[in-house]
Every structure is written in structure tokens, then in C-alpha cells.
XYZ file of C-alpha atoms in Angstrom:
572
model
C 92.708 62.670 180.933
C 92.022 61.591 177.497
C 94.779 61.307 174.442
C 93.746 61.206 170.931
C 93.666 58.405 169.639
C 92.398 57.044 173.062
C 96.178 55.245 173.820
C 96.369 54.796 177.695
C 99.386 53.495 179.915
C 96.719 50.215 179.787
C 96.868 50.025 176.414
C 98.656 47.156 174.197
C 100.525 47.346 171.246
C 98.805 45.739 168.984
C 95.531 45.706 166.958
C 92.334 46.246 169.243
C 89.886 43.929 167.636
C 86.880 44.917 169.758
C 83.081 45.056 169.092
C 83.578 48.789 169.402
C 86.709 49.078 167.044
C 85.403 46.623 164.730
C 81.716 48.626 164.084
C 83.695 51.719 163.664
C 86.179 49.927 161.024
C 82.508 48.779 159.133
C 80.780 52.468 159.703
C 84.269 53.697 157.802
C 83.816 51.735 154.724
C 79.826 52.665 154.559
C 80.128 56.157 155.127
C 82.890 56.560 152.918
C 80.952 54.802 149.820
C 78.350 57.129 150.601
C 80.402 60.055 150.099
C 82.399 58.685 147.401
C 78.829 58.312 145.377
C 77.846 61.811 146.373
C 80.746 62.935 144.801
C 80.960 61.192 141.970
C 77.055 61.977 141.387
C 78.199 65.920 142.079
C 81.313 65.461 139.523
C 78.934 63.969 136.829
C 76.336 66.881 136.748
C 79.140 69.534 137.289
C 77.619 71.346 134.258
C 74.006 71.730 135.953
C 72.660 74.881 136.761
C 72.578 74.285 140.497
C 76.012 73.644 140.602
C 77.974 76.476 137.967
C 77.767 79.193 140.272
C 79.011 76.795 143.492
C 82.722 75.766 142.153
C 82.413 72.386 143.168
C 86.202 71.842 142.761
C 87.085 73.589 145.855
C 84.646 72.240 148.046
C 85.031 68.267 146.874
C 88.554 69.414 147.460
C 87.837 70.520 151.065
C 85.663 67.693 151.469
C 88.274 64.867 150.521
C 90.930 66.252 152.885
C 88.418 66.441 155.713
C 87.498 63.142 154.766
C 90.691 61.639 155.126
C 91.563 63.181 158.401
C 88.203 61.755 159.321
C 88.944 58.352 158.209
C 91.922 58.595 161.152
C 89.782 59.083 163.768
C 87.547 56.326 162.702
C 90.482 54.000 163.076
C 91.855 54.919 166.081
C 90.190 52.890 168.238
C 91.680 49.663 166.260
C 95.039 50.786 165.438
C 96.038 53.960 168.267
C 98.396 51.854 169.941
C 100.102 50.617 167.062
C 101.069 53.849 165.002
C 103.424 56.139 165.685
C 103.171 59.073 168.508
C 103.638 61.554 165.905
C 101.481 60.573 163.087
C 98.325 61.702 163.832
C 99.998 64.905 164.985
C 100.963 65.544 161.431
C 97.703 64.453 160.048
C 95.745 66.777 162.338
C 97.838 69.594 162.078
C 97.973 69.440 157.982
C 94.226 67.301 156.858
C 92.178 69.000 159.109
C 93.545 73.027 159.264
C 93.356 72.627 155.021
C 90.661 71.038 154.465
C 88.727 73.918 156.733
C 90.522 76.817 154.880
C 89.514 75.575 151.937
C 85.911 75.011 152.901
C 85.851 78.572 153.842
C 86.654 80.147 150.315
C 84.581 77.542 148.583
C 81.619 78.201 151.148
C 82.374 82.251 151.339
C 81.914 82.569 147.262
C 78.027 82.166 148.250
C 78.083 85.873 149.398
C 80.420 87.110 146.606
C 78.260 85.365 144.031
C 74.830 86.858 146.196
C 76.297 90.591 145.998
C 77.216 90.588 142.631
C 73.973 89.586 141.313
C 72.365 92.149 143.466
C 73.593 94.423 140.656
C 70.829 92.959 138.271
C 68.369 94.815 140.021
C 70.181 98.215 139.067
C 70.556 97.871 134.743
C 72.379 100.976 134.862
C 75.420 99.884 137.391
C 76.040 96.774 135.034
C 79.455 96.958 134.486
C 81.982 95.985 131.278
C 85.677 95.241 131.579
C 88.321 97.686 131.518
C 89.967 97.086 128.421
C 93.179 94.683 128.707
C 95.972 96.977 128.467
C 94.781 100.409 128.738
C 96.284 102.285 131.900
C 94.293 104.915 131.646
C 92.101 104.676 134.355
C 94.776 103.328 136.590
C 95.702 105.439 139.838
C 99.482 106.108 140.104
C 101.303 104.180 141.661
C 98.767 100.790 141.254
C 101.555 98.376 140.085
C 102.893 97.446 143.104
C 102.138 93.556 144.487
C 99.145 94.858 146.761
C 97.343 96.851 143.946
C 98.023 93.877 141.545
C 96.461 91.338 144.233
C 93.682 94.050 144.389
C 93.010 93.535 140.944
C 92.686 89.953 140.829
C 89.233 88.082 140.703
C 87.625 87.185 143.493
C 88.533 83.277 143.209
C 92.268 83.934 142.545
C 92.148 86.497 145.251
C 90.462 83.689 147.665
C 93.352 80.528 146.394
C 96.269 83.310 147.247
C 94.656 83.639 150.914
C 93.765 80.358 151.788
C 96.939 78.845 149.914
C 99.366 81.472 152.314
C 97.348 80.540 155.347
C 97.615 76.779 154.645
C 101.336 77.382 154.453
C 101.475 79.091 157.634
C 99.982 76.127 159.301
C 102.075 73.759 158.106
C 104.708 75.980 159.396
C 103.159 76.291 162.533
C 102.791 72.803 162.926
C 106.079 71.958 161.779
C 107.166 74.607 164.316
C 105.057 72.841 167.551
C 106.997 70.181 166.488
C 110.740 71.478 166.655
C 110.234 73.107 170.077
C 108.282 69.960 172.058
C 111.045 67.519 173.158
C 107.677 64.874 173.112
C 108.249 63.120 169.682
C 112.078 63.842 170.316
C 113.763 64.031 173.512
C 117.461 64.936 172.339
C 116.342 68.171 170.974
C 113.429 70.999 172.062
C 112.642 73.192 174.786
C 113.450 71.679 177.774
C 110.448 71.068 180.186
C 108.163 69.356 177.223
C 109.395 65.722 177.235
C 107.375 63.192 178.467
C 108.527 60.511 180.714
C 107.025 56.664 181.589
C 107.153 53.381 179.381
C 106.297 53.369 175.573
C 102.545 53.267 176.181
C 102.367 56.255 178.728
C 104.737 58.191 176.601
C 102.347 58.171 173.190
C 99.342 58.735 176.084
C 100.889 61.986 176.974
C 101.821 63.142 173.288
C 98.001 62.570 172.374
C 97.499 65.467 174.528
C 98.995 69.312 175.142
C 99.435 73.078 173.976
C 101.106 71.437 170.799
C 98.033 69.618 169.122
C 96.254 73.523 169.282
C 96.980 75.171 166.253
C 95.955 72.145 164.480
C 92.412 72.887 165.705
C 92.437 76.760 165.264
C 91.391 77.431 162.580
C 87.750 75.003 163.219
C 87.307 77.012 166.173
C 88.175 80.112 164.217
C 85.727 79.291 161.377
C 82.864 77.892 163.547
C 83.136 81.046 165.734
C 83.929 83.835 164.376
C 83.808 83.543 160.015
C 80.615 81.745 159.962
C 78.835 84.035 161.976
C 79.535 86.794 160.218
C 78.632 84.604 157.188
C 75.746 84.393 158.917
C 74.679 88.168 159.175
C 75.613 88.794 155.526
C 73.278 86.475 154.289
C 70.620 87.123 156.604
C 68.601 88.861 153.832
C 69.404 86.034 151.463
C 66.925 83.911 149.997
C 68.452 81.856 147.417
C 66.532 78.732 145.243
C 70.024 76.831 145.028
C 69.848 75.228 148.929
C 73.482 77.661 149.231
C 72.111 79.641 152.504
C 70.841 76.217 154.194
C 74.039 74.986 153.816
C 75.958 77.382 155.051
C 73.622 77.995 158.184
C 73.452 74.249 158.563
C 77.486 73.983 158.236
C 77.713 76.794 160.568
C 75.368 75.294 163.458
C 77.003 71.751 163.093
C 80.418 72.958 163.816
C 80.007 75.055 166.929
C 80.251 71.977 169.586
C 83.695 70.533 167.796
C 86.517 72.315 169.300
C 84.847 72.638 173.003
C 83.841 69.031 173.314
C 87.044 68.103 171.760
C 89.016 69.992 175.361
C 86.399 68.703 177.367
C 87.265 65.270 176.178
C 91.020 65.712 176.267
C 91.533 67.453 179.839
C 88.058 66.105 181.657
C 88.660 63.425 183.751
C 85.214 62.261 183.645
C 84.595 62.038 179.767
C 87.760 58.662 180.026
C 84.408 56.624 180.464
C 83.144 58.093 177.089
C 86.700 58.157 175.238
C 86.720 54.635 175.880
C 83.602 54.376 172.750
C 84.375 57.764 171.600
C 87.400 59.467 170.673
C 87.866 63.117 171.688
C 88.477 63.973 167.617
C 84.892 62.309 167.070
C 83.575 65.648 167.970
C 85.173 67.554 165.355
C 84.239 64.521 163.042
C 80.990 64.551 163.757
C 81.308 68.376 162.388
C 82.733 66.956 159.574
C 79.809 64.848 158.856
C 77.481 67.229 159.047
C 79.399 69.590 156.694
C 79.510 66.900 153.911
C 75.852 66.324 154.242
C 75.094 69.959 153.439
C 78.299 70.071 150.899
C 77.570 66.755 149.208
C 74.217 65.041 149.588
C 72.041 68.611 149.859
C 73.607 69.355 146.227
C 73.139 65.838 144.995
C 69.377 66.444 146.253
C 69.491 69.861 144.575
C 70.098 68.788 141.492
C 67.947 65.741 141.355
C 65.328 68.172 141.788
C 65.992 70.680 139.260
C 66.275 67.794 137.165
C 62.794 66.330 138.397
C 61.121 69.999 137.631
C 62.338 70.653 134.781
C 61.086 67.251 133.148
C 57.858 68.087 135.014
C 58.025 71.775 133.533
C 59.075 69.826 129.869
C 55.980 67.788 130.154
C 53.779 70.649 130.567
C 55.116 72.169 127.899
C 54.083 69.178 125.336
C 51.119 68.861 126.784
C 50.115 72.301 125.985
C 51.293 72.402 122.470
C 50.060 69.125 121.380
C 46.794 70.621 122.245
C 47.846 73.703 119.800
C 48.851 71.479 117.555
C 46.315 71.885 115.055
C 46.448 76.008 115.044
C 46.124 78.176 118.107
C 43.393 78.411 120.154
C 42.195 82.375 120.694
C 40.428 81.542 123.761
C 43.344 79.235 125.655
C 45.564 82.038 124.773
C 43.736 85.180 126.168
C 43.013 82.685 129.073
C 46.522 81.845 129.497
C 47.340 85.566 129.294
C 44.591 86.200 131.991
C 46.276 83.947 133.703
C 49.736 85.256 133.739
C 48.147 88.423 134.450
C 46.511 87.686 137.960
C 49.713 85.864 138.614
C 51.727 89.125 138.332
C 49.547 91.030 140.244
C 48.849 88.503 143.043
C 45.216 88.693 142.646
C 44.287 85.137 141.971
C 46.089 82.299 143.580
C 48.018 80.648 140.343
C 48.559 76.977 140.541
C 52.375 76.351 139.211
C 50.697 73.344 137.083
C 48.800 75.338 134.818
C 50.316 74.171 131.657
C 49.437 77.597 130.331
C 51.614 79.116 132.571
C 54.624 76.664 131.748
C 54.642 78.026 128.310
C 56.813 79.799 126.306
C 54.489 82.868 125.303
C 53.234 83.340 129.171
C 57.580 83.548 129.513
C 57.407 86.241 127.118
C 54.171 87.746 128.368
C 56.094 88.613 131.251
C 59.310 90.141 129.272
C 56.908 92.069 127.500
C 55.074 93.709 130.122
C 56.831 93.390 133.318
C 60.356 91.717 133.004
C 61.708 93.951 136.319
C 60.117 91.168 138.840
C 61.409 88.274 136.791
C 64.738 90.010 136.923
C 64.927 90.761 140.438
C 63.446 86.781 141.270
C 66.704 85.733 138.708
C 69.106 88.142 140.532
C 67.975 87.942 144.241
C 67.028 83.839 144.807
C 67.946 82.250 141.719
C 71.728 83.915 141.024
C 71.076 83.981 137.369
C 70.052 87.588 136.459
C 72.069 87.404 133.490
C 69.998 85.667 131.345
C 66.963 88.142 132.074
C 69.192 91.457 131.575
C 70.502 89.751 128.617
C 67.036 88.893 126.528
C 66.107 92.648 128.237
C 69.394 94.109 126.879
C 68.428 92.957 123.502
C 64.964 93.792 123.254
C 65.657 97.063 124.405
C 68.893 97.721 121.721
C 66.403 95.977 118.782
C 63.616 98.078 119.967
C 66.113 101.246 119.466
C 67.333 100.438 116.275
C 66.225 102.741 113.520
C 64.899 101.625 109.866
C 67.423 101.684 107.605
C 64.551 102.608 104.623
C 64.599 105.885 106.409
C 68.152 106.738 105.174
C 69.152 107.391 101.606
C 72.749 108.744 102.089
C 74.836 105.515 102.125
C 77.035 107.320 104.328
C 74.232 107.972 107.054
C 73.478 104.006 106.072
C 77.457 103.223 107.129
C 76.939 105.331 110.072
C 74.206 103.941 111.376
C 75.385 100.442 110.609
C 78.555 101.106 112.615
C 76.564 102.399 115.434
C 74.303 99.117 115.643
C 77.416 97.357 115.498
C 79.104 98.629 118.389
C 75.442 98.590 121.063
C 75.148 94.878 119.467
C 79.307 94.764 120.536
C 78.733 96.830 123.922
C 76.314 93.623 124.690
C 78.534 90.782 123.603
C 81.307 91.892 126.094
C 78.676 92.444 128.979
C 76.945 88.859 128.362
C 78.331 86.364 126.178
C 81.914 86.816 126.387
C 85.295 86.165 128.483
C 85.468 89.738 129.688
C 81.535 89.203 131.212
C 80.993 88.229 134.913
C 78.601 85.564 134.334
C 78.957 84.620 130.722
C 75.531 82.898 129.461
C 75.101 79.484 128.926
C 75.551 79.188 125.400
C 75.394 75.698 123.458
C 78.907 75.680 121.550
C 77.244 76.480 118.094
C 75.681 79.343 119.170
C 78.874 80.421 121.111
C 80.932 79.957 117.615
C 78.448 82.030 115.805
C 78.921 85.323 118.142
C 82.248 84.837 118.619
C 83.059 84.638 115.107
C 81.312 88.574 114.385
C 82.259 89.571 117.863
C 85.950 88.282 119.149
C 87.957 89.835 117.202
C 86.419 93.723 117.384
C 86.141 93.008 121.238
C 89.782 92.015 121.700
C 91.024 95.165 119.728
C 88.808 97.164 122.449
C 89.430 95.348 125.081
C 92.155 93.182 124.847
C 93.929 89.780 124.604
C 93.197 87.688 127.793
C 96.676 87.591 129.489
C 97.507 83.899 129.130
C 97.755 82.225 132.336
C 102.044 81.590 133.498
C 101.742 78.075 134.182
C 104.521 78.040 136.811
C 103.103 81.268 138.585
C 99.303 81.225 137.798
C 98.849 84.104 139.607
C 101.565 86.186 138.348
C 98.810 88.712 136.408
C 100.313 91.287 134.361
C 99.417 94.933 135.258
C 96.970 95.187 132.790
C 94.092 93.525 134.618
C 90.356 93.703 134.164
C 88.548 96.893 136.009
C 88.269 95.916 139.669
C 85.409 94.381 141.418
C 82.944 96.532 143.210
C 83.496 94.027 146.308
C 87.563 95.031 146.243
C 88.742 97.794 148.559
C 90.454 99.608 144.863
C 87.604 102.453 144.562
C 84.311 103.091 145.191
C 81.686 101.446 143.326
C 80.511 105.006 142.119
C 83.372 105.825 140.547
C 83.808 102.545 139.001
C 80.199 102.817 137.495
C 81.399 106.371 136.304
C 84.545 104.586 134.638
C 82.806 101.828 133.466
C 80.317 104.848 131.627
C 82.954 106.550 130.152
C 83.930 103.380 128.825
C 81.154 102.567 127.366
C 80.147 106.067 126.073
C 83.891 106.363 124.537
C 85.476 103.128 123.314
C 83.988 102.502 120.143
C 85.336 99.856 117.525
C 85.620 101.831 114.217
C 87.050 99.194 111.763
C 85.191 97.295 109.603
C 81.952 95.335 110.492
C 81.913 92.027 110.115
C 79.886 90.879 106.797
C 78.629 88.207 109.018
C 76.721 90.922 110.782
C 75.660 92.771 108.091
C 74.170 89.570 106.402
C 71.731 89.225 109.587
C 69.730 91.668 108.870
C 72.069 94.691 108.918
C 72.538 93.122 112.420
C 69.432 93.278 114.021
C 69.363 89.685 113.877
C 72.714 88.635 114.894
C 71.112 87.514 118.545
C 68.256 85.738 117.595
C 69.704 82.176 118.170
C 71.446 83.198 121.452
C 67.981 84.702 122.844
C 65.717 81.721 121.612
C 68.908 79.257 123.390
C 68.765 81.596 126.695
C 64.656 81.940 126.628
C 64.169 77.860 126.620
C 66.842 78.168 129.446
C 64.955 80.513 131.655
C 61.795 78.715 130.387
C 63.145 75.150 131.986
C 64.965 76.957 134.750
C 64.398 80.097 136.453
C 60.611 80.416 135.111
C 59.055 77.193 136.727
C 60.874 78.610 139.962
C 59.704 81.682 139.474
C 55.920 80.809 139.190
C 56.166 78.602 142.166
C 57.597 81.394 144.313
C 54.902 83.562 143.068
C 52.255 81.708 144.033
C 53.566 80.722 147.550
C 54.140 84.195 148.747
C 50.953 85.551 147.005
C 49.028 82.935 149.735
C 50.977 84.715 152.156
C 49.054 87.345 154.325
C 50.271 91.307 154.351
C 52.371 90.777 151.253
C 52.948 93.514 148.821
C 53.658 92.612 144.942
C 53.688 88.980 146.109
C 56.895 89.591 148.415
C 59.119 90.916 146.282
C 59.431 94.601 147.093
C 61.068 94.250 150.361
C 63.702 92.224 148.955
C 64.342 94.423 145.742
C 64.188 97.232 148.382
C 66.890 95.708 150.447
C 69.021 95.078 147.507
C 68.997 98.379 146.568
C 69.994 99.025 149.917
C 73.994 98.241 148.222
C 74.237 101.371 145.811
């Protein structure tokens, strides 16, 4: 039978300096440069827009625990014999459990993230904070330590989980290693010593019911979480590589745990331990699931970088040619253009540099911004920048002209009114209390934050600041919970967050720094232009490419995008 770090009663205590050993030493130090770079490359462009929604900190986290665990096995060959019995015991029952757990919650936040967009696709379910502090919408009874976990966002609700299930495997393995009388043979349950010379003694504690637990929770993740992973996202479709990693994650990881019993209690893998270790199968797991959490990023982002610099030098080459005043005829073609693009009639080629321009963008918000939204929400996880420039539109198309009033009270009135839609949007989009906050630049952020924060935290509340020695301590007073939570129905949070809205007006003073944009109406003119040349570099070169793939597509209706909107609807 085979032992883990391939230690045999044959075995010498020393270094093993073999050809084998030694190529596994050099395929270490390559393999961890590699990943090193990746990460470093990942860290670097942390900011980019493939990589906001992902929260790259708990993955790189994941990844450099299961990368040191890793690093073990690559050694063993050259140093098995030499370490202590019990050390890779520890390392496999702490490194390898953790890192897994938290590659779960970073990898499971693609489904959360996929969900909540979903409700992009239905403007009216959008939902706005509970205001910090108000209990008025709380059931009885809600302040207990359940109902306050509840509460919690989805990523402190993931850290509690994993963080109590990493403790309870240090405890377990702590615990496999009080009972076994193998790493101590004055104390245990009697019956699990091992007996023989040094050598055959480390053999046997390479092997046995105690190393289990440390593999668990692989097995548990390969087999049962990532399959069900797996079905959730079947319908998924995302432009951000997240699904391919997580399928290709989940395929690469099925083998590890049975190959890894095969090799320990198979007498005829010895021949094969003798080159490779029985942990090389979970390693070889491992492998896989930093290519797909490392280099498929890294590859990600070099090509949103690469389009968007070819989508930036379409745009220059189309207005250098308007430089000298617009051209009637390349506009009405352009618009043509966009036209037979939205209604799938005429293949589009995504290199028409009159379709990488800014007025075929807001062509399309003009006349038909519902499939641009539903492309942002459903594949590119960034429907708020589309509900935000069509929240706008819509509240400036609503706003009545203030020449039409005499009565300066019916002027105050109205004024107030504007004030509180233009407020009513500033919560929803731009600031803390928003589930995906824009991307703002920090000028423009300063600018609605300096009409906006104060009137929004007297409606809604201070953020609770975070107890540094209990960061998870919330008060009571948390934000309205999510619609993926167990606390309520989505319905009847929709109805709350409704009542909200209809109800909780700020009637203080407005700001003079809204009044002096145009009695308000143009107090979001800087954020939309800042969002529009986002979409415009981002989502919209997507967006056009995706368009005119599926419209070359046979039996598609609306270029592919009604059975998907039609499935996300599906959620309501």
C-alpha cells in the first residue's frame, strides 16, 4: 500500500536526490513563478471591469493556501523520509480543507452576483435600502443572532460560514490527532499505534481513517456543491469567462479524492507512487483550478483591455473623419446601420466604426435600451449602468417646466419633488446603500455626494461603522434583506421596498448646489456622460459582437435574446 509522502520500510533517512525528485524540485520553482506572475498581474488590474464583480481577494486567498499545500506534495519525493510523521498530517488537514472552503464562497458569489442582476430585466423590482435605523418594517422578534446573520450581506454571510467550517476542521483534525496513538503511542485509543522500525512506522502514519477529514471537504465540493453549481448556472451565459471556470474547476476536481484511495490502499498503483505521489491527484486538481482562477482572468482581462483599445481606435477613426462638421449621409447610414443590427436583419460586422460610436450607443438608449439592458444584466453582470442612464432619462424626461408655474410656492414644490426622484436615484445607483454602486471617477463621485450624502443619510441612515475586533457584530439596524435570504419573500420585499420609496421623502432644504444645475435637471449630466463612455468601451463593443454572432445563428428570434430574458423572468 502506498503512504503519502511515498516513505516505505525501504526508505532512507535522508534527502532522495533522484532524477525523479530532482525534476519535481525544478517543476516547483517554475510553476510557482508562473502563478506568482498570474497573481501579481490579477492584483495589478484589480480595478478592471472583469475582475470588480469576482472579489479576487478571496480566491488569490484560496489559491495561495492550495498552493502551499501543493508545494508539499511536490517535495515529497526529495524530503518524505526526512520530515516528521506528523507534519504533513497537519498541513493536509489545515492547507488543503481551507484553501477549498474558501474557493467555494469566492467561486459560489458567481451565482449570487448572476441572480441579482437578473433583477435588471424587471425596472420595477429594483430595490433601495431600508433605511439604517428604522424598525419599522422589522418582524417581531428579528433581533435574535439568526435573524441578524439573516440580515447580513451575502459576502459577510459567506466569511461567517466558511470561517466556522474552517474552524471545525481544524478541530476535527486536531481531534484525529488526540485519539490515534500513531504520532503518539503513550496516549490515544488503544488499537491505532503502529508498530516496526522508524521507517515502517512514518509508512503506516502516511496512511488510515485519520488523514480523511482532511480530504472531505474536496470530495464534498467536487461532488456534491459543484454540481449543483452546475445546474444553477446552466442557463448562464456570462462575457466575464466566470461559468467556464467554474465548469472547468468543477470537471478537474472529480478524479482527486478517488485516485487519491486508489493510490493509498491499491497494491498495484506502489509501481506508480514510486514517480507519483498519491496527493498528486488532488494536486493535479489544484492545478487545474488555478488555471481557471488565475491565468483564465489574467487572459480575461488582457482581452478586455485589447478590445477596448480596438473599440478606442474605432472611435478616433470615426471622428477624425467628422472632424470637419458632420456628415448627414455617414450618420443616417450609421443609424441604418444600428437599425438592421437591432432587428437582426442584416448581418452587422462589429468593426463598423459607425457602430463603435457614441451616437449609435445612444441610438439604442433612445429607441430600444430593454435589449442592451437585458445583454448588461444577463452576460455582462453590469445592468447598472444601463438602468442608471435609463433611470435618468426617464426622471429628466418627467420633469415639468418650471416657466409653467408662477406661484413660487408650486415652484418650491415642484423643486422639492425633483429633488427627492433625483435623491430616490442616487441611493439606488451611485451610493453606499446601492447594490452595485457605478463606477464613478472620484470627481464625479465628490460632486453627487456633496448634493446627495447628507439628505440620503437623514433618510436612510449612517452606515454602522464596522467593530474592528468583531467585524461582523452588525447592529440590528441592518439594510433591507436580500431577495436571495430565506427573511421574506421577494414580493413582499418589493412591496416594502415601494412603500419606501412612495413614503420616505427628504423635506429639508435642497441643496443650492442642486438648484444651481438647472433647478436640478442637470445635476447628472457628468455622471451619465462618465457611465455612457463606460458602457461605450465596455459593455457596447460586447454587445455588438454578441449581436451579430447569434443573428448568423439559424431559428433565432430577436437575435437570441428572448429566451434568455424569458428565462430570467422565470425568477419573479
Amino acid at each position: 500500500m502506498g503512504s503519502e509522502l511515498g516513505v516505505d520500510p525501504n526508505s532512507k533517512e535522508e534527502l532522495n536526490l533522484s532524477p525523479v525528485s530532482i525534476w519535481w524540485v525544478c517543476w516547483t520553482g517554475i510553476w510557482t513563478a508562473v502563478v506568482a506572475l498570474g497573481m501579481a498581474y490579477l492584483i495589478f488590474h484589480r480595478n478592471s471591469t472583469p475582475l470588480r464583480l469576482r472579489g479576487i481577494g478571496l480566491s488569490l486567498s484560496a489559491v495561495v493556501l492550495l498552493h502551499l499545500y501543493w508545494i508539499t506534495v511536490q517535495l515529497g519525493l526529495l524530503v518524505g523520509s526526512t520530515i516528521p510523521g506528523n507534519a504533513e498530517f497537519w498541513i493536509m488537514g489545515t492547507l488543503l480543507p481551507c484553501g477549498i472552503a474558501l474557493f467555494h464562497a469566492s467561486n459560489s458569489r458567481f451565482i449570487h452576483v448572476a441572480n441579482l442582476q437578473k433583477r435588471y430585466t424587471r425596472p420595477n423590482s429594483r430595490l433601495v435600502g431600508l433605511p439604517y435605523g428604522n424598525t419599522a418594517f422589522e418582524p417581531k422578534g428579528s433581533r435574535g443572532l439568526i435573524d441578524r446573520f439573516r440580515r447580513l450581506d451575502y459576502t459577510a454571510k459567506s466569511l461567517i460560514t466558511v470561517g466556522f467550517a474552517m474552524l471545525f476542521q481544524i478541530f476535527l483534525t486536531a481531534l484525529m490527532y488526540i485519539v490515534s496513538r500513531k504520532w503518539h503511542s503513550s496516549w490515544g485509543i488503544p488499537g491505532t499505534e503502529v508498530h516496526g522500525t522508524a521507517l515502517e512506522q512514518k509508512a503506516e502514519m502516511g496512511r488510515g481513517w485519520e488523514w480523511w477529514p482532511g480530504v472531505f471537504w474536496q470530495f464534498f465540493w467536487s461532488w456534491i456543491v459543484a454540481p449543483v453549481v452546475l445546474w444553477k448556472s446552466r442557463d448562464i451565459h456570462d462575457t466575464q469567462g466566470w461559468r467556464v471556470q467554474t465548469i472547468g474547476c468543477a470537471a478537474a476536481s472529480l478524479h482527486a479524492t478517488p485516485l487519491w484511495l486508489i493510490a493509498l490502499y491499491v497494491p498495484a498503483m506502489e509501481a506508480v507512487n514510486k514517480y507519483w505521489l498519491p496527493p498528486q491527484w488532488i494536486c493535479l486538481s489544484i492545478i487545474f483550478i488555478q488555471i481557471f482562477t488565475v491565468l483564465l482572468p489574467c487572459w480575461e482581462v488582457f482581452r478586455y483591455q485589447s478590445l477596448r483599445q480596438e473599440t478606442l481606435d474605432l472611435i478616433a477613426d470615426w471622428e477624425s473623419k467628422q472632424k470637419d462638421g458632420p456628415d448627414i449621409k455617414s450618420l443616417k447610414s450609421a443609424t441604418a446601420t444600428v437599425e438592421s443590427m437591432m432587428s437582426g436583419s442584416v448581418k452587422t460586422d462589429s468593426s463598423d466604426e459607425s457602430v463603435m460610436t457614441m451616437p449609435a450607443l445612444e441610438y439604442v438608449l433612445d429607441r430600444d435600451p430593454a435589449s442592451l439592458q437585458n445583454f448588461s444584466a444577463l452576460h455582462d453582470f453590469s445592468g447598472e449602468n444601463i438602468a442608471f442612464l435609463t433611470s435618468v432619462a426617464q426622471w429628466k424626461g418627467s420633469l415639468q417646466d418650471p416657466s409653467d408655474l408662477d406661484d413660487e410656492e408650486d415652484i418650491k414644490e415642484m423643486l422639492q419633488e425633483r429633488f427627492n426622484s433625483a435623491l430616490s436615484i442616487y441611493v439606488e445607483f451611485v451610493s453606499a446603500h446601492a447594490e452595485f454602486p457605478i463606477n464613478l471617477c472620484f470627481q464625479d463621485l465628490a460632486k453627487l455626494e456633496n448634493v446627495f450624502e447628507v439628505p440620503a443619510r437623514i433618510i436612510y441612515g449612517d452606515e454602522p461603522e464596522l467593530n474592528q475586533i468583531a467585524p461582523f457584530d452588525m447592529p440590528s439596524f441592518s439594510r433591507l434583506p436580500s431577495a436571495m435570504s430565506s427573511h421574506g419573500s421577494e414580493k413582499e420585499i418589493r412591496v416594502t421596498a415601494s412603500v419606501l420609496r412612495d413614503r420616505v421623502w427628504y423635506w429639508g432644504e435642497v441643496p443650492e448646489d442642486f438648484v444651481s444645475c438647472g433647478l436640478g435637471a442637470n445635476v447628472f449630466d457628468d455622471a451619465v456622460k462618465a457611465v455612457k463612455y463606460l458602457v461605450l468601451t465596455n459593455t457596447w463593443p460586447r454587445f455588438v459582437r454578441s449581436r451579430s454572432t447569434t443573428c448568423r445563428l439559424p431559428f433565432t428570434t430577436g437575435c437570441g435574446f428572448d429566451v434568455e430574458l424569458a428565462r430570467a423572468q422565470q425568477v419573479r
